[in-house]
């Protein structure tokens, strides 16, 4: 005679294993999407760094030529 508790535990274990497999697949898809987003954001980050450098250079040039005016 089989133990009913063992049957329930086996059923629960099978459900847990199935859910963990589905979770792993979802995480793999999420990682791929995040890699795509990060790759697309690299251009935005580069542009942001270029703009920041441009602002610093403009500020330096305005200060060095005494052309910097006070804000209104």
PDB file of N, CA and C in Angstrom:
ATOM      1  N   UNK A   1       0.850  -1.174   0.000  1.00  0.00           N
ATOM      2  CA  UNK A   1       0.000   0.000   0.000  1.00  0.00           C
ATOM      3  C   UNK A   1       0.901   1.244   0.000  1.00  0.00           C
ATOM      4  N   UNK A   2       0.570   2.148  -0.916  1.00  0.00           N
ATOM      5  CA  UNK A   2       1.369   3.355  -1.030  1.00  0.00           C
ATOM      6  C   UNK A   2       0.966   4.371   0.015  1.00  0.00           C
ATOM      7  N   UNK A   3       1.946   5.162   0.407  1.00  0.00           N
ATOM      8  CA  UNK A   3       1.730   6.202   1.400  1.00  0.00           C
ATOM      9  C   UNK A   3       1.060   7.409   0.714  1.00  0.00           C
ATOM     10  N   UNK A   4      -0.130   7.848   1.197  1.00  0.00           N
ATOM     11  CA  UNK A   4      -0.806   8.983   0.558  1.00  0.00           C
ATOM     12  C   UNK A   4      -0.006  10.284   0.699  1.00  0.00           C
ATOM     13  N   UNK A   5       0.717  10.410   1.785  1.00  0.00           N
ATOM     14  CA  UNK A   5       1.538  11.611   1.976  1.00  0.00           C
ATOM     15  C   UNK A   5       2.670  11.663   0.944  1.00  0.00           C
ATOM     16  N   UNK A   6       3.213  10.485   0.634  1.00  0.00           N
ATOM     17  CA  UNK A   6       4.269  10.423  -0.365  1.00  0.00           C
ATOM     18  C   UNK A   6       3.736  10.815  -1.743  1.00  0.00           C
ATOM     19  N   UNK A   7       2.521  10.395  -2.052  1.00  0.00           N
ATOM     20  CA  UNK A   7       1.914  10.766  -3.333  1.00  0.00           C
ATOM     21  C   UNK A   7       1.717  12.281  -3.424  1.00  0.00           C
ATOM     22  N   UNK A   8       1.234  12.861  -2.325  1.00  0.00           N
ATOM     23  CA  UNK A   8       1.028  14.317  -2.305  1.00  0.00           C
ATOM     24  C   UNK A   8       2.367  15.029  -2.431  1.00  0.00           C
ATOM     25  N   UNK A   9       3.374  14.556  -1.717  1.00  0.00           N
ATOM     26  CA  UNK A   9       4.692  15.171  -1.784  1.00  0.00           C
ATOM     27  C   UNK A   9       5.288  15.053  -3.185  1.00  0.00           C
ATOM     28  N   UNK A  10       5.115  13.924  -3.826  1.00  0.00           N
ATOM     29  CA  UNK A  10       5.613  13.740  -5.188  1.00  0.00           C
ATOM     30  C   UNK A  10       4.900  14.675  -6.160  1.00  0.00           C
ATOM     31  N   UNK A  11       3.584  14.834  -5.975  1.00  0.00           N
ATOM     32  CA  UNK A  11       2.824  15.743  -6.843  1.00  0.00           C
ATOM     33  C   UNK A  11       3.286  17.178  -6.637  1.00  0.00           C
ATOM     34  N   UNK A  12       3.482  17.566  -5.374  1.00  0.00           N
ATOM     35  CA  UNK A  12       3.965  18.915  -5.086  1.00  0.00           C
ATOM     36  C   UNK A  12       5.364  19.136  -5.647  1.00  0.00           C
ATOM     37  N   UNK A  13       6.209  18.160  -5.494  1.00  0.00           N
ATOM     38  CA  UNK A  13       7.570  18.255  -6.008  1.00  0.00           C
ATOM     39  C   UNK A  13       7.561  18.388  -7.530  1.00  0.00           C
ATOM     40  N   UNK A  14       6.705  17.648  -8.192  1.00  0.00           N
ATOM     41  CA  UNK A  14       6.605  17.747  -9.649  1.00  0.00           C
ATOM     42  C   UNK A  14       6.135  19.140 -10.058  1.00  0.00           C
ATOM     43  N   UNK A  15       5.173  19.703  -9.331  1.00  0.00           N
ATOM     44  CA  UNK A  15       4.707  21.065  -9.630  1.00  0.00           C
ATOM     45  C   UNK A  15       5.808  22.089  -9.404  1.00  0.00           C
ATOM     46  N   UNK A  16       6.557  21.916  -8.324  1.00  0.00           N
ATOM     47  CA  UNK A  16       7.659  22.844  -8.030  1.00  0.00           C
ATOM     48  C   UNK A  16       8.701  22.784  -9.139  1.00  0.00           C
ATOM     49  N   UNK A  17       9.051  21.578  -9.562  1.00  0.00           N
ATOM     50  CA  UNK A  17      10.059  21.420 -10.611  1.00  0.00           C
ATOM     51  C   UNK A  17       9.577  22.068 -11.905  1.00  0.00           C
ATOM     52  N   UNK A  18       8.319  21.862 -12.259  1.00  0.00           N
ATOM     53  CA  UNK A  18       7.767  22.469 -13.474  1.00  0.00           C
ATOM     54  C   UNK A  18       7.793  23.992 -13.382  1.00  0.00           C
ATOM     55  N   UNK A  19       7.395  24.524 -12.223  1.00  0.00           N
ATOM     56  CA  UNK A  19       7.385  25.976 -12.056  1.00  0.00           C
ATOM     57  C   UNK A  19       8.793  26.564 -12.085  1.00  0.00           C
ATOM     58  N   UNK A  20       9.757  25.879 -11.517  1.00  0.00           N
ATOM     59  CA  UNK A  20      11.145  26.361 -11.537  1.00  0.00           C
ATOM     60  C   UNK A  20      11.681  26.351 -12.968  1.00  0.00           C
ATOM     61  N   UNK A  21      11.342  25.329 -13.740  1.00  0.00           N
ATOM     62  CA  UNK A  21      11.766  25.287 -15.143  1.00  0.00           C
ATOM     63  C   UNK A  21      11.179  26.460 -15.919  1.00  0.00           C
ATOM     64  N   UNK A  22       9.889  26.736 -15.696  1.00  0.00           N
ATOM     65  CA  UNK A  22       9.254  27.881 -16.369  1.00  0.00           C
ATOM     66  C   UNK A  22       9.898  29.193 -15.926  1.00  0.00           C
ATOM     67  N   UNK A  23      10.203  29.302 -14.641  1.00  0.00           N
ATOM     68  CA  UNK A  23      10.857  30.503 -14.122  1.00  0.00           C
ATOM     69  C   UNK A  23      12.228  30.684 -14.763  1.00  0.00           C
ATOM     70  N   UNK A  24      12.992  29.614 -14.882  1.00  0.00           N
ATOM     71  CA  UNK A  24      14.312  29.695 -15.513  1.00  0.00           C
ATOM     72  C   UNK A  24      14.201  30.160 -16.962  1.00  0.00           C
ATOM     73  N   UNK A  25      13.209  29.649 -17.690  1.00  0.00           N
ATOM     74  CA  UNK A  25      13.010  30.078 -19.076  1.00  0.00           C
ATOM     75  C   UNK A  25      12.654  31.561 -19.134  1.00  0.00           C
ATOM     76  N   UNK A  26      11.804  32.006 -18.218  1.00  0.00           N
ATOM     77  CA  UNK A  26      11.408  33.417 -18.192  1.00  0.00           C
ATOM     78  C   UNK A  26      12.615  34.306 -17.864  1.00  0.00           C
ATOM     79  N   UNK A  27      13.469  33.861 -16.973  1.00  0.00           N
ATOM     80  CA  UNK A  27      14.655  34.645 -16.603  1.00  0.00           C
ATOM     81  C   UNK A  27      15.631  34.708 -17.772  1.00  0.00           C
ATOM     82  N   UNK A  28      15.748  33.638 -18.525  1.00  0.00           N
ATOM     83  CA  UNK A  28      16.616  33.648 -19.704  1.00  0.00           C
ATOM     84  C   UNK A  28      16.110  34.673 -20.718  1.00  0.00           C
ATOM     85  N   UNK A  29      14.798  34.693 -20.947  1.00  0.00           N
ATOM     86  CA  UNK A  29      14.210  35.666 -21.865  1.00  0.00           C
ATOM     87  C   UNK A  29      14.425  37.079 -21.333  1.00  0.00           C
ATOM     88  N   UNK A  30      14.214  37.286 -20.044  1.00  0.00           N
ATOM     89  CA  UNK A  30      14.415  38.597 -19.433  1.00  0.00           C
ATOM     90  C   UNK A  30      15.865  39.063 -19.597  1.00  0.00           C
ATOM     91  N   UNK A  31      16.814  38.178 -19.385  1.00  0.00           N
ATOM     92  CA  UNK A  31      18.228  38.531 -19.546  1.00  0.00           C
ATOM     93  C   UNK A  31      18.532  38.936 -20.979  1.00  0.00           C
ATOM     94  N   UNK A  32      17.955  38.220 -21.945  1.00  0.00           N
ATOM     95  CA  UNK A  32      18.170  38.578 -23.352  1.00  0.00           C
ATOM     96  C   UNK A  32      17.621  39.967 -23.644  1.00  0.00           C
ATOM     97  N   UNK A  33      16.431  40.244 -23.149  1.00  0.00           N
ATOM     98  CA  UNK A  33      15.812  41.546 -23.385  1.00  0.00           C
ATOM     99  C   UNK A  33      16.632  42.649 -22.715  1.00  0.00           C
ATOM    100  N   UNK A  34      17.100  42.405 -21.501  1.00  0.00           N
ATOM    101  CA  UNK A  34      17.918  43.402 -20.815  1.00  0.00           C
ATOM    102  C   UNK A  34      19.236  43.647 -21.554  1.00  0.00           C
ATOM    103  N   UNK A  35      19.817  42.614 -22.132  1.00  0.00           N
ATOM    104  CA  UNK A  35      21.025  42.796 -22.928  1.00  0.00           C
ATOM    105  C   UNK A  35      20.739  43.683 -24.140  1.00  0.00           C
ATOM    106  N   UNK A  36      19.586  43.462 -24.781  1.00  0.00           N
ATOM    107  CA  UNK A  36      19.202  44.294 -25.927  1.00  0.00           C
ATOM    108  C   UNK A  36      19.016  45.743 -25.499  1.00  0.00           C
ATOM    109  N   UNK A  37      18.353  45.950 -24.372  1.00  0.00           N
ATOM    110  CA  UNK A  37      18.129  47.312 -23.869  1.00  0.00           C
ATOM    111  C   UNK A  37      19.462  47.979 -23.550  1.00  0.00           C
ATOM    112  N   UNK A  38      20.340  47.268 -22.888  1.00  0.00           N
ATOM    113  CA  UNK A  38      21.657  47.830 -22.554  1.00  0.00           C
ATOM    114  C   UNK A  38      22.448  48.171 -23.813  1.00  0.00           C
ATOM    115  N   UNK A  39      22.360  47.312 -24.822  1.00  0.00           N
ATOM    116  CA  UNK A  39      23.066  47.575 -26.069  1.00  0.00           C
ATOM    117  C   UNK A  39      22.499  48.831 -26.748  1.00  0.00           C
ATOM    118  N   UNK A  40      21.194  48.987 -26.726  1.00  0.00           N
ATOM    119  CA  UNK A  40      20.574  50.172 -27.322  1.00  0.00           C
ATOM    120  C   UNK A  40      20.899  51.436 -26.520  1.00  0.00           C
ATOM    121  N   UNK A  41      21.039  51.310 -25.221  1.00  0.00           N
ATOM    122  CA  UNK A  41      21.322  52.468 -24.373  1.00  0.00           C
ATOM    123  C   UNK A  41      22.771  52.931 -24.470  1.00  0.00           C
ATOM    124  N   UNK A  42      23.629  52.125 -25.047  1.00  0.00           N
ATOM    125  CA  UNK A  42      25.029  52.521 -25.162  1.00  0.00           C
ATOM    126  C   UNK A  42      25.163  53.793 -26.000  1.00  0.00           C
ATOM    127  N   UNK A  43      24.358  53.923 -27.049  1.00  0.00           N
ATOM    128  CA  UNK A  43      24.411  55.129 -27.877  1.00  0.00           C
ATOM    129  C   UNK A  43      23.941  56.345 -27.090  1.00  0.00           C
ATOM    130  N   UNK A  44      22.922  56.181 -26.290  1.00  0.00           N
ATOM    131  CA  UNK A  44      22.422  57.287 -25.473  1.00  0.00           C
ATOM    132  C   UNK A  44      23.472  57.696 -24.449  1.00  0.00           C
ATOM    133  N   UNK A  45      24.120  56.727 -23.852  1.00  0.00           N
ATOM    134  CA  UNK A  45      25.161  57.021 -22.871  1.00  0.00           C
ATOM    135  C   UNK A  45      26.331  57.755 -23.520  1.00  0.00           C
ATOM    136  N   UNK A  46      26.723  57.321 -24.698  1.00  0.00           N
ATOM    137  CA  UNK A  46      27.813  57.985 -25.409  1.00  0.00           C
ATOM    138  C   UNK A  46      27.439  59.429 -25.740  1.00  0.00           C
ATOM    139  N   UNK A  47      26.232  59.638 -26.225  1.00  0.00           N
ATOM    140  CA  UNK A  47      25.780  60.989 -26.531  1.00  0.00           C
ATOM    141  C   UNK A  47      25.751  61.856 -25.276  1.00  0.00           C
ATOM    142  N   UNK A  48      25.315  61.290 -24.180  1.00  0.00           N
ATOM    143  CA  UNK A  48      25.278  62.023 -22.919  1.00  0.00           C
ATOM    144  C   UNK A  48      26.686  62.440 -22.486  1.00  0.00           C
ATOM    145  N   UNK A  49      27.647  61.548 -22.612  1.00  0.00           N
ATOM    146  CA  UNK A  49      29.024  61.878 -22.258  1.00  0.00           C
ATOM    147  C   UNK A  49      29.587  62.963 -23.174  1.00  0.00           C
ATOM    148  N   UNK A  50      29.258  62.873 -24.458  1.00  0.00           N
ATOM    149  CA  UNK A  50      29.728  63.889 -25.403  1.00  0.00           C
ATOM    150  C   UNK A  50      29.129  65.252 -25.065  1.00  0.00           C
ATOM    151  N   UNK A  51      27.841  65.271 -24.734  1.00  0.00           N
ATOM    152  CA  UNK A  51      27.167  66.526 -24.399  1.00  0.00           C
ATOM    153  C   UNK A  51      27.755  67.132 -23.127  1.00  0.00           C
ATOM    154  N   UNK A  52      28.021  66.295 -22.129  1.00  0.00           N
ATOM    155  CA  UNK A  52      28.611  66.772 -20.883  1.00  0.00           C
ATOM    156  C   UNK A  52      29.991  67.378 -21.135  1.00  0.00           C
ATOM    157  N   UNK A  53      30.771  66.720 -21.962  1.00  0.00           N
ATOM    158  CA  UNK A  53      32.093  67.235 -22.304  1.00  0.00           C
ATOM    159  C   UNK A  53      31.974  68.567 -23.047  1.00  0.00           C
ATOM    160  N   UNK A  54      31.019  68.646 -23.959  1.00  0.00           N
ATOM    161  CA  UNK A  54      30.788  69.887 -24.701  1.00  0.00           C
ATOM    162  C   UNK A  54      30.428  71.019 -23.740  1.00  0.00           C
ATOM    163  N   UNK A  55      29.547  70.743 -22.782  1.00  0.00           N
ATOM    164  CA  UNK A  55      29.151  71.769 -21.819  1.00  0.00           C
ATOM    165  C   UNK A  55      30.343  72.260 -21.000  1.00  0.00           C
ATOM    166  N   UNK A  56      31.181  71.324 -20.568  1.00  0.00           N
ATOM    167  CA  UNK A  56      32.374  71.718 -19.806  1.00  0.00           C
ATOM    168  C   UNK A  56      33.297  72.595 -20.653  1.00  0.00           C
ATOM    169  N   UNK A  57      33.479  72.213 -21.904  1.00  0.00           N
ATOM    170  CA  UNK A  57      34.349  72.994 -22.776  1.00  0.00           C
ATOM    171  C   UNK A  57      33.789  74.394 -23.023  1.00  0.00           C
ATOM    172  N   UNK A  58      32.499  74.488 -23.241  1.00  0.00           N
ATOM    173  CA  UNK A  58      31.881  75.796 -23.463  1.00  0.00           C
ATOM    174  C   UNK A  58      32.033  76.655 -22.216  1.00  0.00           C
ATOM    175  N   UNK A  59      31.763  76.085 -21.058  1.00  0.00           N
ATOM    176  CA  UNK A  59      31.901  76.834 -19.811  1.00  0.00           C
ATOM    177  C   UNK A  59      33.353  77.297 -19.626  1.00  0.00           C
ATOM    178  N   UNK A  60      34.300  76.423 -19.878  1.00  0.00           N
ATOM    179  CA  UNK A  60      35.711  76.795 -19.752  1.00  0.00           C
ATOM    180  C   UNK A  60      36.056  77.943 -20.703  1.00  0.00           C
ATOM    181  N   UNK A  61      35.628  77.818 -21.950  1.00  0.00           N
ATOM    182  CA  UNK A  61      35.941  78.860 -22.935  1.00  0.00           C
ATOM    183  C   UNK A  61      35.275  80.189 -22.580  1.00  0.00           C
ATOM    184  N   UNK A  62      34.040  80.138 -22.125  1.00  0.00           N
ATOM    185  CA  UNK A  62      33.365  81.377 -21.737  1.00  0.00           C
ATOM    186  C   UNK A  62      34.044  82.023 -20.530  1.00  0.00           C
ATOM    187  N   UNK A  63      34.453  81.204 -19.576  1.00  0.00           N
ATOM    188  CA  UNK A  63      35.143  81.754 -18.409  1.00  0.00           C
ATOM    189  C   UNK A  63      36.516  82.303 -18.780  1.00  0.00           C
ATOM    190  N   UNK A  64      37.207  81.620 -19.640  1.00  0.00           N
ATOM    191  CA  UNK A  64      38.567  82.067 -19.995  1.00  0.00           C
ATOM    192  C   UNK A  64      38.547  83.335 -20.844  1.00  0.00           C
ATOM    193  N   UNK A  65      37.478  83.578 -21.559  1.00  0.00           N
ATOM    194  CA  UNK A  65      37.391  84.799 -22.375  1.00  0.00           C
ATOM    195  C   UNK A  65      36.567  85.878 -21.687  1.00  0.00           C
ATOM    196  N   UNK A  66      36.197  85.656 -20.442  1.00  0.00           N
ATOM    197  CA  UNK A  66      35.354  86.582 -19.671  1.00  0.00           C
ATOM    198  C   UNK A  66      34.052  86.918 -20.401  1.00  0.00           C
ATOM    199  N   UNK A  67      33.513  85.940 -21.099  1.00  0.00           N
ATOM    200  CA  UNK A  67      32.257  86.141 -21.835  1.00  0.00           C
ATOM    201  C   UNK A  67      31.060  85.543 -21.103  1.00  0.00           C
ATOM    202  N   UNK A  68      31.316  84.951 -19.963  1.00  0.00           N
ATOM    203  CA  UNK A  68      30.236  84.299 -19.216  1.00  0.00           C
ATOM    204  C   UNK A  68      29.385  85.347 -18.527  1.00  0.00           C
ATOM    205  N   UNK A  69      28.108  85.344 -18.844  1.00  0.00           N
ATOM    206  CA  UNK A  69      27.194  86.312 -18.243  1.00  0.00           C
ATOM    207  C   UNK A  69      26.408  85.637 -17.120  1.00  0.00           C
ATOM    208  N   UNK A  70      25.976  86.430 -16.188  1.00  0.00           N
ATOM    209  CA  UNK A  70      25.169  85.911 -15.082  1.00  0.00           C
ATOM    210  C   UNK A  70      23.801  85.505 -15.611  1.00  0.00           C
ATOM    211  N   UNK A  71      23.202  84.462 -15.038  1.00  0.00           N
ATOM    212  CA  UNK A  71      21.871  84.070 -15.483  1.00  0.00           C
ATOM    213  C   UNK A  71      20.842  85.128 -15.115  1.00  0.00           C
ATOM    214  N   UNK A  72      19.781  85.161 -15.875  1.00  0.00           N
ATOM    215  CA  UNK A  72      18.728  86.167 -15.650  1.00  0.00           C
ATOM    216  C   UNK A  72      17.894  85.790 -14.443  1.00  0.00           C
TER     217      UNK A  72
END
